[in-house]
Amino acid sequence: MLAATYAIKYGLTVDQLADAWVPYLTMSEARRICAGPFRSDKPTSCCV
């Protein structure tokens, strides 16, 4: 969602957006990684 907001705000093209390197986790990735240890059947990304 944040990427779409920046694309609209700064007038980025699809190609510019696709070429952007984002070193941070998305919110859904962060939630999955944080919640993973609470479920034994859901390994975190570091343990796959």
mmCIF file of C-alpha atoms in Angstrom:
data_model
loop_
_atom_site.group_PDB
_atom_site.id
_atom_site.type_symbol
_atom_site.label_atom_id
_atom_site.label_comp_id
_atom_site.label_asym_id
_atom_site.label_seq_id
_atom_site.Cartn_x
_atom_site.Cartn_y
_atom_site.Cartn_z
ATOM 1 C CA MET A 1 0.000 0.000 0.000
ATOM 2 C CA LEU A 2 2.828 2.391 0.820
ATOM 3 C CA ALA A 3 4.454 1.720 -2.546
ATOM 4 C CA ALA A 4 1.221 2.649 -4.310
ATOM 5 C CA THR A 5 0.990 5.834 -2.252
ATOM 6 C CA TYR A 6 4.514 6.876 -3.242
ATOM 7 C CA ALA A 7 3.859 5.993 -6.868
ATOM 8 C CA ILE A 8 0.838 8.278 -6.984
ATOM 9 C CA LYS A 9 2.398 11.079 -4.922
ATOM 10 C CA TYR A 10 5.627 11.232 -6.923
ATOM 11 C CA GLY A 11 4.250 10.188 -10.313
ATOM 12 C CA LEU A 12 6.345 7.032 -10.588
ATOM 13 C CA THR A 13 5.923 4.754 -13.565
ATOM 14 C CA VAL A 14 5.432 1.016 -13.216
ATOM 15 C CA ASP A 15 9.012 0.483 -14.402
ATOM 16 C CA GLN A 16 10.414 2.919 -11.828
ATOM 17 C CA LEU A 17 8.430 1.254 -9.081
ATOM 18 C CA ALA A 18 9.548 -2.220 -10.162
ATOM 19 C CA ASP A 19 13.195 -1.100 -10.214
ATOM 20 C CA ALA A 20 13.029 0.337 -6.697
ATOM 21 C CA TRP A 21 14.985 -1.616 -4.111
ATOM 22 C CA VAL A 22 13.266 -1.757 -0.743
ATOM 23 C CA PRO A 23 15.387 -3.265 2.040
ATOM 24 C CA TYR A 24 12.591 -3.381 4.597
ATOM 25 C CA LEU A 25 9.972 -6.036 5.244
ATOM 26 C CA THR A 26 6.404 -5.430 4.270
ATOM 27 C CA MET A 27 3.950 -5.281 7.147
ATOM 28 C CA SER A 28 2.533 -8.692 6.235
ATOM 29 C CA GLU A 29 6.016 -10.253 6.122
ATOM 30 C CA ALA A 30 6.868 -8.764 9.510
ATOM 31 C CA ARG A 31 3.632 -10.061 11.035
ATOM 32 C CA ARG A 32 4.211 -13.541 9.626
ATOM 33 C CA ILE A 33 7.761 -13.675 10.965
ATOM 34 C CA CYS A 34 6.687 -12.415 14.390
ATOM 35 C CA ALA A 35 3.699 -14.747 14.643
ATOM 36 C CA GLY A 36 5.508 -17.813 13.289
ATOM 37 C CA PRO A 37 7.198 -18.876 16.544
ATOM 38 C CA PHE A 38 3.813 -19.015 18.296
ATOM 39 C CA ARG A 39 2.712 -21.837 15.954
ATOM 40 C CA SER A 40 4.852 -24.939 15.794
ATOM 41 C CA ASP A 41 3.665 -25.745 12.249
ATOM 42 C CA LYS A 42 4.591 -22.301 10.873
ATOM 43 C CA PRO A 43 8.385 -21.904 10.563
ATOM 44 C CA THR A 44 9.951 -18.480 10.214
ATOM 45 C CA SER A 45 11.682 -17.534 6.975
ATOM 46 C CA CYS A 46 15.112 -18.110 8.525
ATOM 47 C CA CYS A 47 14.252 -21.721 9.345
ATOM 48 C CA VAL A 48 12.687 -22.896 6.085
#
